[in-house]
Short mmCIF file of C-alpha atoms in Angstrom, two decimals:
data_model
loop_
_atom_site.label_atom_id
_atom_site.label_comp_id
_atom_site.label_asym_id
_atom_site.label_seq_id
_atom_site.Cartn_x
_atom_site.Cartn_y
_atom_site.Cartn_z
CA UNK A 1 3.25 -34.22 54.52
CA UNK A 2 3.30 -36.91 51.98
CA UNK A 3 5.61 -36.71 49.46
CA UNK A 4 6.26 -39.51 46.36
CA UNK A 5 10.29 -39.82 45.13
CA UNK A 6 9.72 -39.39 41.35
CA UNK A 7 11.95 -38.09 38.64
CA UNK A 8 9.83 -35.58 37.06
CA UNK A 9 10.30 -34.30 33.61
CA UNK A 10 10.69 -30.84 34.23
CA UNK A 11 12.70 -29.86 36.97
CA UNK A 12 10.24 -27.36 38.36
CA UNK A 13 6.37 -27.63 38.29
CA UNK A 14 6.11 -24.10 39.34
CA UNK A 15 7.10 -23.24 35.82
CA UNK A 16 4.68 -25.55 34.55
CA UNK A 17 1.62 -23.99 36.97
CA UNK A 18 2.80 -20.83 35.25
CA UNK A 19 1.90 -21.78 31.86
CA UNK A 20 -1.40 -23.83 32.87
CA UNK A 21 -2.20 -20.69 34.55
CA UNK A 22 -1.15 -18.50 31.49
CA UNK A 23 -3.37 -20.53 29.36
CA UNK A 24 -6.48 -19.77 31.58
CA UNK A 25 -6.27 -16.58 31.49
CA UNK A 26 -6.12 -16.55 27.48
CA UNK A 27 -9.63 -17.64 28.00
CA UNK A 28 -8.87 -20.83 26.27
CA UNK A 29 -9.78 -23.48 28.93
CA UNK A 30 -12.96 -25.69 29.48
CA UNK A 31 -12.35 -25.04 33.04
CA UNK A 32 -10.20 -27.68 33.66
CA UNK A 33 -6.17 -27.33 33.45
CA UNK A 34 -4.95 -27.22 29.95
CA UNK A 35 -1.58 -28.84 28.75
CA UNK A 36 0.51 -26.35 27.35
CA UNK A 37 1.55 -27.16 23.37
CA UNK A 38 4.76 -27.75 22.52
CA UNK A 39 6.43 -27.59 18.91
CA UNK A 40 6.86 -30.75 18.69
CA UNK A 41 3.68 -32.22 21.34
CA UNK A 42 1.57 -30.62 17.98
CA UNK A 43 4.14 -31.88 15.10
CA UNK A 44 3.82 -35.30 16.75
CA UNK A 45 -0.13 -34.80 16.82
CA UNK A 46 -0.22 -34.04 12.89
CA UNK A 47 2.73 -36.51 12.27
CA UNK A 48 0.12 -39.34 13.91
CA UNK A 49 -2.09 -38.82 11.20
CA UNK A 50 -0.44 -37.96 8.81
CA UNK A 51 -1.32 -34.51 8.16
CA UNK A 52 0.76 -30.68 7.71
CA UNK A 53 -0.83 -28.16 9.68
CA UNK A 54 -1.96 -26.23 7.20
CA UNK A 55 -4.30 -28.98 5.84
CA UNK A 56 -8.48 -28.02 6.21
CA UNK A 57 -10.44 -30.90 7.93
CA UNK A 58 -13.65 -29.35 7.29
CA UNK A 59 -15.96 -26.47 6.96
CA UNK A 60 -19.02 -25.21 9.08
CA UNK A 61 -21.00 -23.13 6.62
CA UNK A 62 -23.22 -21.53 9.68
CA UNK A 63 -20.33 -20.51 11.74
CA UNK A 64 -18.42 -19.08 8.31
CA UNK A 65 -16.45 -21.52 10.23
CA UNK A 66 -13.40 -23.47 8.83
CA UNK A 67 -11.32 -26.29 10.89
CA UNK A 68 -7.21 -26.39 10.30
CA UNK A 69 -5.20 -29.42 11.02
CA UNK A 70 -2.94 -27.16 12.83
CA UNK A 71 -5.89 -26.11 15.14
CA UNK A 72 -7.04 -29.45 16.17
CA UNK A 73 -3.78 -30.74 17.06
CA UNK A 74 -3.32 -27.17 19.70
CA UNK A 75 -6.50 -28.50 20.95
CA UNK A 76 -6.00 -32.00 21.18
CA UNK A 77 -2.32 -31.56 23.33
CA UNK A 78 -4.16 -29.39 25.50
CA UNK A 79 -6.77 -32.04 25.81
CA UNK A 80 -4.17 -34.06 27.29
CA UNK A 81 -4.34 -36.43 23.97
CA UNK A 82 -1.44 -38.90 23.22
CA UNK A 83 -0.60 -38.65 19.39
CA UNK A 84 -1.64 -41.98 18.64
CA UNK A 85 -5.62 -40.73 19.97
CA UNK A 86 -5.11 -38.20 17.47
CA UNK A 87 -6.67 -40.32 14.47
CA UNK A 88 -9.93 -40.76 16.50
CA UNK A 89 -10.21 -36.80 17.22
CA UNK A 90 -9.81 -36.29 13.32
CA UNK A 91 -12.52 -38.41 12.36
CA UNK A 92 -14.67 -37.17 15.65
CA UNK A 93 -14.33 -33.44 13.93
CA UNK A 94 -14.74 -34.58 10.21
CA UNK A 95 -18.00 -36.12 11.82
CA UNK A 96 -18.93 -32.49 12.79
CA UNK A 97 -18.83 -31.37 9.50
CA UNK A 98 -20.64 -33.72 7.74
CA UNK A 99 -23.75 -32.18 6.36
CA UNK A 100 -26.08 -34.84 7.59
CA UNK A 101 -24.95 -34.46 11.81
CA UNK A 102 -25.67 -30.92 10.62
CA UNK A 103 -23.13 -29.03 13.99
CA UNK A 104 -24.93 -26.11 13.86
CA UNK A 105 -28.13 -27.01 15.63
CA UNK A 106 -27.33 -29.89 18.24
CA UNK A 107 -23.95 -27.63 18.87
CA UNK A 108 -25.93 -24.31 20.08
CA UNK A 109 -29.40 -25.22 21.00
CA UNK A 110 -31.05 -24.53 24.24
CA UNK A 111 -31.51 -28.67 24.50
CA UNK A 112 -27.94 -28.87 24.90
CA UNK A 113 -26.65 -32.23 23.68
CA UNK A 114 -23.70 -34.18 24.34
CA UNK A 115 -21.68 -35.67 21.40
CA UNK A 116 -20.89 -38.69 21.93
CA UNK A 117 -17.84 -40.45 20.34
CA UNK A 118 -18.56 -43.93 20.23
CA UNK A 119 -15.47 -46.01 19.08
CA UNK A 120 -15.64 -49.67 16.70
CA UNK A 121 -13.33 -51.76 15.86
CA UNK A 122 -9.53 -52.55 16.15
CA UNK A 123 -8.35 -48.97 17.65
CA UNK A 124 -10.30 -49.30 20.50
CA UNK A 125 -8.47 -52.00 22.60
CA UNK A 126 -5.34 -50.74 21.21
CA UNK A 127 -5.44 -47.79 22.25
CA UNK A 128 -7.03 -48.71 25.48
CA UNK A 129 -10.45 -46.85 24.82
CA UNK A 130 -12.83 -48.32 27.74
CA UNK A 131 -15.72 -50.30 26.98
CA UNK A 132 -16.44 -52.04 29.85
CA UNK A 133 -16.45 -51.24 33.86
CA UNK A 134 -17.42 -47.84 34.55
CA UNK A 135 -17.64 -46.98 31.09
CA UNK A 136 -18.97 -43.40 31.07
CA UNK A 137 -16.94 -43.02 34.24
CA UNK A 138 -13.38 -40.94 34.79
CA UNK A 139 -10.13 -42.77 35.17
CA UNK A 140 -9.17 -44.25 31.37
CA UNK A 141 -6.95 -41.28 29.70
CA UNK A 142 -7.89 -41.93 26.39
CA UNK A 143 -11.73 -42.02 26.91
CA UNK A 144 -11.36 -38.51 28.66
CA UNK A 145 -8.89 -36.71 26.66
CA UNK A 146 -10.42 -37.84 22.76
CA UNK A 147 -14.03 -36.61 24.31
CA UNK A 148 -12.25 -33.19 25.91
CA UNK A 149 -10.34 -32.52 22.40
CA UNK A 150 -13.43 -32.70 20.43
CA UNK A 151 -15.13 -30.28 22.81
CA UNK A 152 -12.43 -28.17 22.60
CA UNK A 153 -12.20 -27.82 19.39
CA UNK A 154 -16.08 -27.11 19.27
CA UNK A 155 -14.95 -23.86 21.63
CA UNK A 156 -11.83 -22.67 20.90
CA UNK A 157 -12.19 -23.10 17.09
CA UNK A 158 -16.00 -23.35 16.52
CA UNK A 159 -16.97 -20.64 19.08
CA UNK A 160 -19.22 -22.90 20.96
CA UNK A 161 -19.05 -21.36 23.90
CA UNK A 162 -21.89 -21.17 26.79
CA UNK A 163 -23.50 -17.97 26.14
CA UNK A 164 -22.36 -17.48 22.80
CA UNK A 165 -23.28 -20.02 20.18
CA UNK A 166 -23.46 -22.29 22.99
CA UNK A 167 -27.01 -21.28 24.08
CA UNK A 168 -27.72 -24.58 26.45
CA UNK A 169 -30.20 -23.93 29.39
CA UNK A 170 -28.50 -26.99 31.74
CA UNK A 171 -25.74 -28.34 29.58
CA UNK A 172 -24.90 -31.89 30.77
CA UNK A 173 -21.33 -33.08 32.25
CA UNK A 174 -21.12 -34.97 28.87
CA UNK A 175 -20.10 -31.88 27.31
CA UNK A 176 -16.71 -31.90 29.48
CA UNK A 177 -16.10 -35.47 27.68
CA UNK A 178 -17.76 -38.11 26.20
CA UNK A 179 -16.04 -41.14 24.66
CA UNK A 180 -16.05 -44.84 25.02
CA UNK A 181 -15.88 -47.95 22.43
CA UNK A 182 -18.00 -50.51 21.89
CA UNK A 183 -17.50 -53.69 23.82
CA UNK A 184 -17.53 -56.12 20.82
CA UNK A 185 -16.06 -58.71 22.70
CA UNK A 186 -19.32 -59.52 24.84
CA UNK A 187 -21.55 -58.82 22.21
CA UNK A 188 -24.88 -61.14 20.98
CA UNK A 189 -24.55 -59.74 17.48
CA UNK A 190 -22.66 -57.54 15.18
CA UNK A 191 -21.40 -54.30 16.42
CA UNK A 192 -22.54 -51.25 15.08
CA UNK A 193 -19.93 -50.19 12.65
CA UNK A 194 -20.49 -53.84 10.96
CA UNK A 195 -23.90 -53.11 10.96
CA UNK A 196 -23.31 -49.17 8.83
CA UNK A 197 -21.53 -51.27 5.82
CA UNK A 198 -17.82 -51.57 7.74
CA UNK A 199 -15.96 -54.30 7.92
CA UNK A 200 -14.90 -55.97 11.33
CA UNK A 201 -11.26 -54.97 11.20
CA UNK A 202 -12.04 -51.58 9.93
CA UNK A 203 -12.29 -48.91 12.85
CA UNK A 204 -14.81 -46.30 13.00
CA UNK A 205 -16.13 -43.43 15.01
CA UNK A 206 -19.63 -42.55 15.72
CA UNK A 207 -20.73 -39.32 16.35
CA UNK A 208 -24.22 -38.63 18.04
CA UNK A 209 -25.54 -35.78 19.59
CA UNK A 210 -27.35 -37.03 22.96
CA UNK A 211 -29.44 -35.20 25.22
CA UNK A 212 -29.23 -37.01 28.17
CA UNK A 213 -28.21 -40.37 29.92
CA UNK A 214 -31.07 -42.39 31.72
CA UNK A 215 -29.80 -45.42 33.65
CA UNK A 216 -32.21 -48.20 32.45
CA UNK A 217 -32.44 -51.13 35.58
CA UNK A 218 -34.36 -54.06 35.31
CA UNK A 219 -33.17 -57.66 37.94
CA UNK A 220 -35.44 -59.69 36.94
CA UNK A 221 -36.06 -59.74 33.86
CA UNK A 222 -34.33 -63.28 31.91
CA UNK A 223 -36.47 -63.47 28.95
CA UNK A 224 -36.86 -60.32 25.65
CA UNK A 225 -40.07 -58.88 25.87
CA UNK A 226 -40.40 -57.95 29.91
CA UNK A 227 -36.81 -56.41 29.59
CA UNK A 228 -37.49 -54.26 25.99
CA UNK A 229 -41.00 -53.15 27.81
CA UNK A 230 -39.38 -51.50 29.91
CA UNK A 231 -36.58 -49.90 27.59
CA UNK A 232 -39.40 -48.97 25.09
CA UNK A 233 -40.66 -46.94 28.11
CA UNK A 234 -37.68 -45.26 28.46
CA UNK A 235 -37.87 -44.40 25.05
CA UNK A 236 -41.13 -42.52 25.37
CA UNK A 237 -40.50 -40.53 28.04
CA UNK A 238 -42.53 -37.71 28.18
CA UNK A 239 -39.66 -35.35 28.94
CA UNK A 240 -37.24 -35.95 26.35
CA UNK A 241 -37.51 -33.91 23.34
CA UNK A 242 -37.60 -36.74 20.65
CA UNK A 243 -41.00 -38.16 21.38
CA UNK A 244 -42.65 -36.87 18.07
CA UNK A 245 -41.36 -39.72 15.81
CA UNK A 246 -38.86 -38.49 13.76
CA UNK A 247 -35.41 -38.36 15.46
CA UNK A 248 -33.10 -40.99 16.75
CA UNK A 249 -32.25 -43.09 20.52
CA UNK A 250 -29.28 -45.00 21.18
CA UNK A 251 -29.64 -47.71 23.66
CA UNK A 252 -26.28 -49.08 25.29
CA UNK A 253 -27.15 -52.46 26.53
CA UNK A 254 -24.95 -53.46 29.47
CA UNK A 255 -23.96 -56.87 31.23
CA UNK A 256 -26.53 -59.32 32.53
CA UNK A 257 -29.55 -57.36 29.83
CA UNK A 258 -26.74 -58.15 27.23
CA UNK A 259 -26.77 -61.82 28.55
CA UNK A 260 -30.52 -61.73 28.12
CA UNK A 261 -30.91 -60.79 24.74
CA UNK A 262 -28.07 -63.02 23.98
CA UNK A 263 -29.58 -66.51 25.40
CA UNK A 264 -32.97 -65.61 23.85
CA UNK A 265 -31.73 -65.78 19.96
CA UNK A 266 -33.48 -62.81 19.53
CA UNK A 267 -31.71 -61.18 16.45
CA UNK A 268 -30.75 -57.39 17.01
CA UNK A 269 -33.68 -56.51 14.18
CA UNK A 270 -35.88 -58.23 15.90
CA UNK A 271 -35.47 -56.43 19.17
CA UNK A 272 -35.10 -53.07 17.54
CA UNK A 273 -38.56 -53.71 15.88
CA UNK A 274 -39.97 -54.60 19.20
CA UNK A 275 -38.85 -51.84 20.94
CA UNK A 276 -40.06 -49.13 17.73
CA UNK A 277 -43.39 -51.06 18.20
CA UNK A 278 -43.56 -50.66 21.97
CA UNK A 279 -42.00 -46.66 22.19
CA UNK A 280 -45.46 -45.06 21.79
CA UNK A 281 -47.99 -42.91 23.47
CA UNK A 282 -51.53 -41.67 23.13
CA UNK A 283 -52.17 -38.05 21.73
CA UNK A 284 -54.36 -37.73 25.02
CA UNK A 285 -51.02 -38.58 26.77
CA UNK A 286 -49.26 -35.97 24.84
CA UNK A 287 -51.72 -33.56 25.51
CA UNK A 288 -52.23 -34.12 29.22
CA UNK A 289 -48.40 -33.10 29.66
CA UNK A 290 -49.26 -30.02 27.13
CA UNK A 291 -47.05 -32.13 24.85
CA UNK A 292 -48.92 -31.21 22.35
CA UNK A 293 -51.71 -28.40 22.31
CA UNK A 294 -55.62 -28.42 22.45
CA UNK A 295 -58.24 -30.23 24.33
CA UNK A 296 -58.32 -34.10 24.47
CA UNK A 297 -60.88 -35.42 21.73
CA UNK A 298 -62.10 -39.31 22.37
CA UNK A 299 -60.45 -40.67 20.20
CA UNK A 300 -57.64 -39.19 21.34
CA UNK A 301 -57.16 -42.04 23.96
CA UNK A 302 -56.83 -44.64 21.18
CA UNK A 303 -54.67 -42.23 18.74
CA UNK A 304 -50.86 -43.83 18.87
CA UNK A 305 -48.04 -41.60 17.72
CA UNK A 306 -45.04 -43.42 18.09
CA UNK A 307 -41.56 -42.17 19.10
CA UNK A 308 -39.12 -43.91 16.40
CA UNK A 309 -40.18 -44.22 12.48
CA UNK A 310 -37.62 -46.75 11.62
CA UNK A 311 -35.47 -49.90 13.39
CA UNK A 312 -32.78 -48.34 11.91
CA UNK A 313 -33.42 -45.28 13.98
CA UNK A 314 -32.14 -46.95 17.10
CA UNK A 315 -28.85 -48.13 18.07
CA UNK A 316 -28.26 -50.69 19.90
CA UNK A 317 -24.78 -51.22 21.16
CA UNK A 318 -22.81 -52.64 23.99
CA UNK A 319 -20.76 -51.79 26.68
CA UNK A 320 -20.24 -51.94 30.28
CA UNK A 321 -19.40 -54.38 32.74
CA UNK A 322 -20.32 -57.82 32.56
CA UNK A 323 -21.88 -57.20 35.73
CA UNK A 324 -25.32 -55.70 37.31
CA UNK A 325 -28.42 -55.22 35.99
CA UNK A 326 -28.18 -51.92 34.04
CA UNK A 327 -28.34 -50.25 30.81
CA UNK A 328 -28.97 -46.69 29.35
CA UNK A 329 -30.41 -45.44 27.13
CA UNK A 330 -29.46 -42.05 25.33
CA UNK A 331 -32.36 -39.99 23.61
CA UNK A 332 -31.32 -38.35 20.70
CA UNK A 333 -30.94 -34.53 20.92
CA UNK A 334 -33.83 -33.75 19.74
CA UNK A 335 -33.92 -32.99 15.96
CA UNK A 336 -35.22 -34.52 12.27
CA UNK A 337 -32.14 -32.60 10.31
CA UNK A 338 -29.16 -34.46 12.83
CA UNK A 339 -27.86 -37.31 12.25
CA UNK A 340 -26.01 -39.98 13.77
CA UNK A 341 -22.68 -39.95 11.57
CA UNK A 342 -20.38 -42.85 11.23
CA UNK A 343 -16.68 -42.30 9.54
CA UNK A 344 -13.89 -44.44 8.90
CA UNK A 345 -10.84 -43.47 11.56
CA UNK A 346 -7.70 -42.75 9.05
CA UNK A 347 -4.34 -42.50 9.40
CA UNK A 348 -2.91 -41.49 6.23
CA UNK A 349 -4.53 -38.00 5.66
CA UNK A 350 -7.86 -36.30 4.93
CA UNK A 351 -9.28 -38.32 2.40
CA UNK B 1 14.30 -17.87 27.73
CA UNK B 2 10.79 -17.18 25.65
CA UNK B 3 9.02 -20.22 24.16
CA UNK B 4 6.25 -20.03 21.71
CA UNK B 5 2.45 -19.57 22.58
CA UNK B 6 -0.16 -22.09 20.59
CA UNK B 7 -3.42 -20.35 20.14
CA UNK B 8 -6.36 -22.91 19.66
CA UNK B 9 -8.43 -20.44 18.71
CA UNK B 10 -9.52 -19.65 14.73
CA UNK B 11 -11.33 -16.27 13.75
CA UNK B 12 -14.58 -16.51 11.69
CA UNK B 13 -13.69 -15.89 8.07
CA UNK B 14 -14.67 -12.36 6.90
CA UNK B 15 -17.88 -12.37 5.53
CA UNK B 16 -18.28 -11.51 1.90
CA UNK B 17 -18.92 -7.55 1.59
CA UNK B 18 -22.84 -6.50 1.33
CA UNK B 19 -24.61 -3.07 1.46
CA UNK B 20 -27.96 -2.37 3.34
CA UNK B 21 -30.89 -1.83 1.05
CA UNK B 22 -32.42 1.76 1.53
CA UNK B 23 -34.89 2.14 3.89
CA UNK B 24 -38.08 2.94 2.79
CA UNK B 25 -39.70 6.38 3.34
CA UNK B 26 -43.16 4.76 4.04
CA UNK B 27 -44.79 0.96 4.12
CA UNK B 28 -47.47 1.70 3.04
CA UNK B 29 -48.11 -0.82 -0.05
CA UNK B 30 -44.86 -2.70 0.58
CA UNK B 31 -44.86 -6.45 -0.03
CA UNK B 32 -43.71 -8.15 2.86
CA UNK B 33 -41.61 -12.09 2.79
CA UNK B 34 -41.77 -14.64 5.92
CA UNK B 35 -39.37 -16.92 6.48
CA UNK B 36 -40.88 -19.75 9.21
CA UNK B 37 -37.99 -22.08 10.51
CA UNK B 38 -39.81 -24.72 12.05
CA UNK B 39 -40.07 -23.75 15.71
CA UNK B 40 -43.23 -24.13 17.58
CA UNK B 41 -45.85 -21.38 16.61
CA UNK B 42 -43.26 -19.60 14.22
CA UNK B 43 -45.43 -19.43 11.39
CA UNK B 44 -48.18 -18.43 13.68
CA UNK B 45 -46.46 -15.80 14.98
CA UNK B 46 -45.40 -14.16 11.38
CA UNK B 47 -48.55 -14.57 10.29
CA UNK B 48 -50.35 -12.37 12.72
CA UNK B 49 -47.57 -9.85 12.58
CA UNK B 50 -48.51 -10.06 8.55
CA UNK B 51 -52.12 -9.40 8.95
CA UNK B 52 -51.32 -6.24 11.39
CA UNK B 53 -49.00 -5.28 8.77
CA UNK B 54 -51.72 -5.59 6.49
CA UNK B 55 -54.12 -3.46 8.47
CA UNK B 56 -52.19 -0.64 9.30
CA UNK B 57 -50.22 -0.50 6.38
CA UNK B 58 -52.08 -1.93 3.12
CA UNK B 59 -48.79 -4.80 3.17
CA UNK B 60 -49.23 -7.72 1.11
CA UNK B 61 -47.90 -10.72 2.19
CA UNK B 62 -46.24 -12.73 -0.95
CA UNK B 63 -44.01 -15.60 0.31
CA UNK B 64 -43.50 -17.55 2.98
CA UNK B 65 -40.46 -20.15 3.38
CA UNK B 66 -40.24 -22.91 5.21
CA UNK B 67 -36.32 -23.21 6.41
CA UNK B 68 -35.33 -26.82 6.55
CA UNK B 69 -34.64 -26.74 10.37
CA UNK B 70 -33.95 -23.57 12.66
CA UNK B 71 -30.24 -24.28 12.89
CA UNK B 72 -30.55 -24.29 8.46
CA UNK B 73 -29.76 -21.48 6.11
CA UNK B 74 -32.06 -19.97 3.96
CA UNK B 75 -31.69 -21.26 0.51
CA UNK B 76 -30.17 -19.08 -2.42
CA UNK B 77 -33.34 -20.17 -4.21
CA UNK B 78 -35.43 -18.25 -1.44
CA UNK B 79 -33.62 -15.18 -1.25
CA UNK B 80 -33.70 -14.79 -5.37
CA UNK B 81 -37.39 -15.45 -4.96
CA UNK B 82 -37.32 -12.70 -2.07
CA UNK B 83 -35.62 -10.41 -3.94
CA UNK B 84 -37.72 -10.83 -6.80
CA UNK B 85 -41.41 -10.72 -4.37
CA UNK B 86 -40.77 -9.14 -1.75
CA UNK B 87 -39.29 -5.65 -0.52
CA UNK B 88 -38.71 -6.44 2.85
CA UNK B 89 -38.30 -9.92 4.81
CA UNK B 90 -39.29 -11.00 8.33
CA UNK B 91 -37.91 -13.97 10.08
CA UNK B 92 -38.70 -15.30 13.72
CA UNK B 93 -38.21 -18.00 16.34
CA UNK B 94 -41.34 -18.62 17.83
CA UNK B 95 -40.13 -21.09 20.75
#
């Protein structure tokens, strides 16, 4: 048997087991082990931002729902959180509750969307938040425990749980976690919060609700408009949910497609344009995959509907290694009334 | 030695007491509200259950709302128009 010399903080993890195991059984768990709250692992929580547990983050009107400080820190120690993460989870669950990310349908539709918390600015190197290698990967604590608070919080005080008001057909892994920052270090333009009205040094926190994650490969590509073909394709899948034209993608462009885009000069307008332009389909192609109904007409064949209305209503952000030749890109969930919602990360309170 | 239990959980706020309007004895001659909220074919749907309605039972269709989204409320504005219009409402889904 292998066994490690350590000096562990409590003198006996059987007593520890005990509690993880209590917690379970309250029901309470995303299936994973929880960390069992302290008084002062959730005073230290609030204390990190500021806040008295009493204090109301937010309302959800269609869940008669309201969100207590108090609440959110339980949830984010059990996450596994350090306090100092507990800034991001604020703004992550203000985000919820603003009326244009609108939580009630992305939160319990039969699409089932991952929210995404996508991280700008200072906070995210200092507190370690991975944007590079692996980025939607395990292994970085804060990147898994901000993403596992927020969807605990959506069970435990939201009731969004599978079955329930969770009423997902698959679900995705993403709803375990989903986190990461922005790489704005290797980065041919301004990064997303600088582009929503922030300023550099200002952090923020994105929330969008994604249905799924499509890997997005491409080696030899080394000029613009072969490379955003191909993720203009991606955009009008056929499969994804989005493809009527009024919802949003976000499109996070990794290592040597970064390098691309950045040698070219191409400005990150121009290649949204390009790729709005390009993310389109026949109505005969809709209507072959009974994406929409009735016969195919003639002109039907040479009838465009395109996918995205606006540049605006694709992001474009980086991350990932420096290396390989892949990107992703992340349909929206699915919706006209949600949002992509981007909030200033506090520390000194609800504001 | 007994240490204190953090529930994560919150309880939906009660909602705000209501009362059932009566049923009616008959409906025949009753007006009859839709409320359509966006799915596929909703509307479709409530309006051929309207037109049995009207066949069988003389019902006269006199709004129909269009909800914002599914996952979307229906607006005090519709329901006062309802209540005014209407003496009984029927939503659907329609996926």
């Amino acid at each position: 048997m292998s066994m490690i010399k350590s000096d562990p903080p409590h003198p006996d993890p059987a007593v520890a087991a005990e509690w993880i195991e209590f917690y379970y059984q309250q029901g309470w768990s995303d299936g994973l082990p929880l960390v069992p709250p302290t008084e002062d692992s959730v005073q230290a929580m609030l204390a990190a931002a500021e806040l008295t547990g009493d204090e109301v983050l937010g309302t959800i009107d269609e869940r008669n729902a309201i969100i207590p400080a108090e609440k959110v820190a339980i949830n984010a120690v059990m996450a596994g959180c350090l306090p100092e993460y507990f800034p991001v989870v604020l703004a992550a669950v203000q985000g919820l509750c603003h009326p244009e990310f609108h939580y009630h349908n992305p939160a319990t539709s039969t699409g089932g969307s991952g929210l995404a918390i996508i991280v700008n600015g200072p906070i995210g190197p200092a507190l370690g938040i991975n944007a590079t290698n692996n980025v939607f990967g395990p292994g970085v604590r804060a990147n898994a425990t901000i993403g596992r608070a927020l969807r605990l919080v959506m069970m435990n005080v939201l009731n969004t749980r599978p079955g329930l008001l969770d009423r997902a057909t698959l679900g995705t892994p993403a709803k375990y976690t989903f986190c990461f920052a922005e790489n704005e270090v290797d980065h041919p333009w301004v990064p997303l919060h600088v582009e929503r009205g922030f300023r550099p040094e200002e952090s923020t926190v994105t929330l969008y609700a994604s249905n799924t994650l499509m890997g997005v490969y491409n080696q030899l590509a080394s000029t613009p408009e072969p490379l955003l073909r191909e993720f203009a394709d991606a955009v009008c899948n056929l499969a994804t949910p989005n493809v009527y034209g009024f919802n949003e993608t976000l499109i996070v462009l990794a290592g040597e497609h970064a390098e691309v885009l950045r040698r070219s000069g191409w400005s990150k307008r121009q290649v949204q344009e390009f790729i709005v332009q390009h993310a389109r389909r026949t109505v005969a192609d809709f209507k072959r995959a009974a994406r929409l109904p009735g016969d195919i007409q003639p002109e039907d064949e040479t009838t465009w509907r395109y996918v995205l209305r606006r540049p605006e209503d694709l992001l474009i952000i980086c991350a990932g290694s420096q290396g390989g030749s892949w990107s992703a890109c992340l349909p929206g969930w699915g919706n006209k009334w949600t949002r992509s919602i981007t909030l200033p990360i506090r520390t000194g309170g609800i504001p | 030695m007994s240490r204190r239990v953090f529930d994560p959980t919150v309880s939906p706020a009660a909602p705000a007491a209501f009362s059932y309007t009566p049923r009616p004895k008959s409906l025949r001659g009753l007006r009859v509200g839709l409320v359509e909220n966006t799915k596929f074919n909703s509307e479709v749907i409530l309006r051929k259950i309207a037109e049995r309605l009207a066949t069988r039972y003389q019902i006269t269709m006199t709004h129909l709302d269009h909800k914002k989204s599914s996952g979307h409320s229906v607006t005090p504005e519709a329901i006062a128009l309802f209540q005014q219009q209407a003496d009984f409402v029927l939503a659907g889904v329609g996926d």
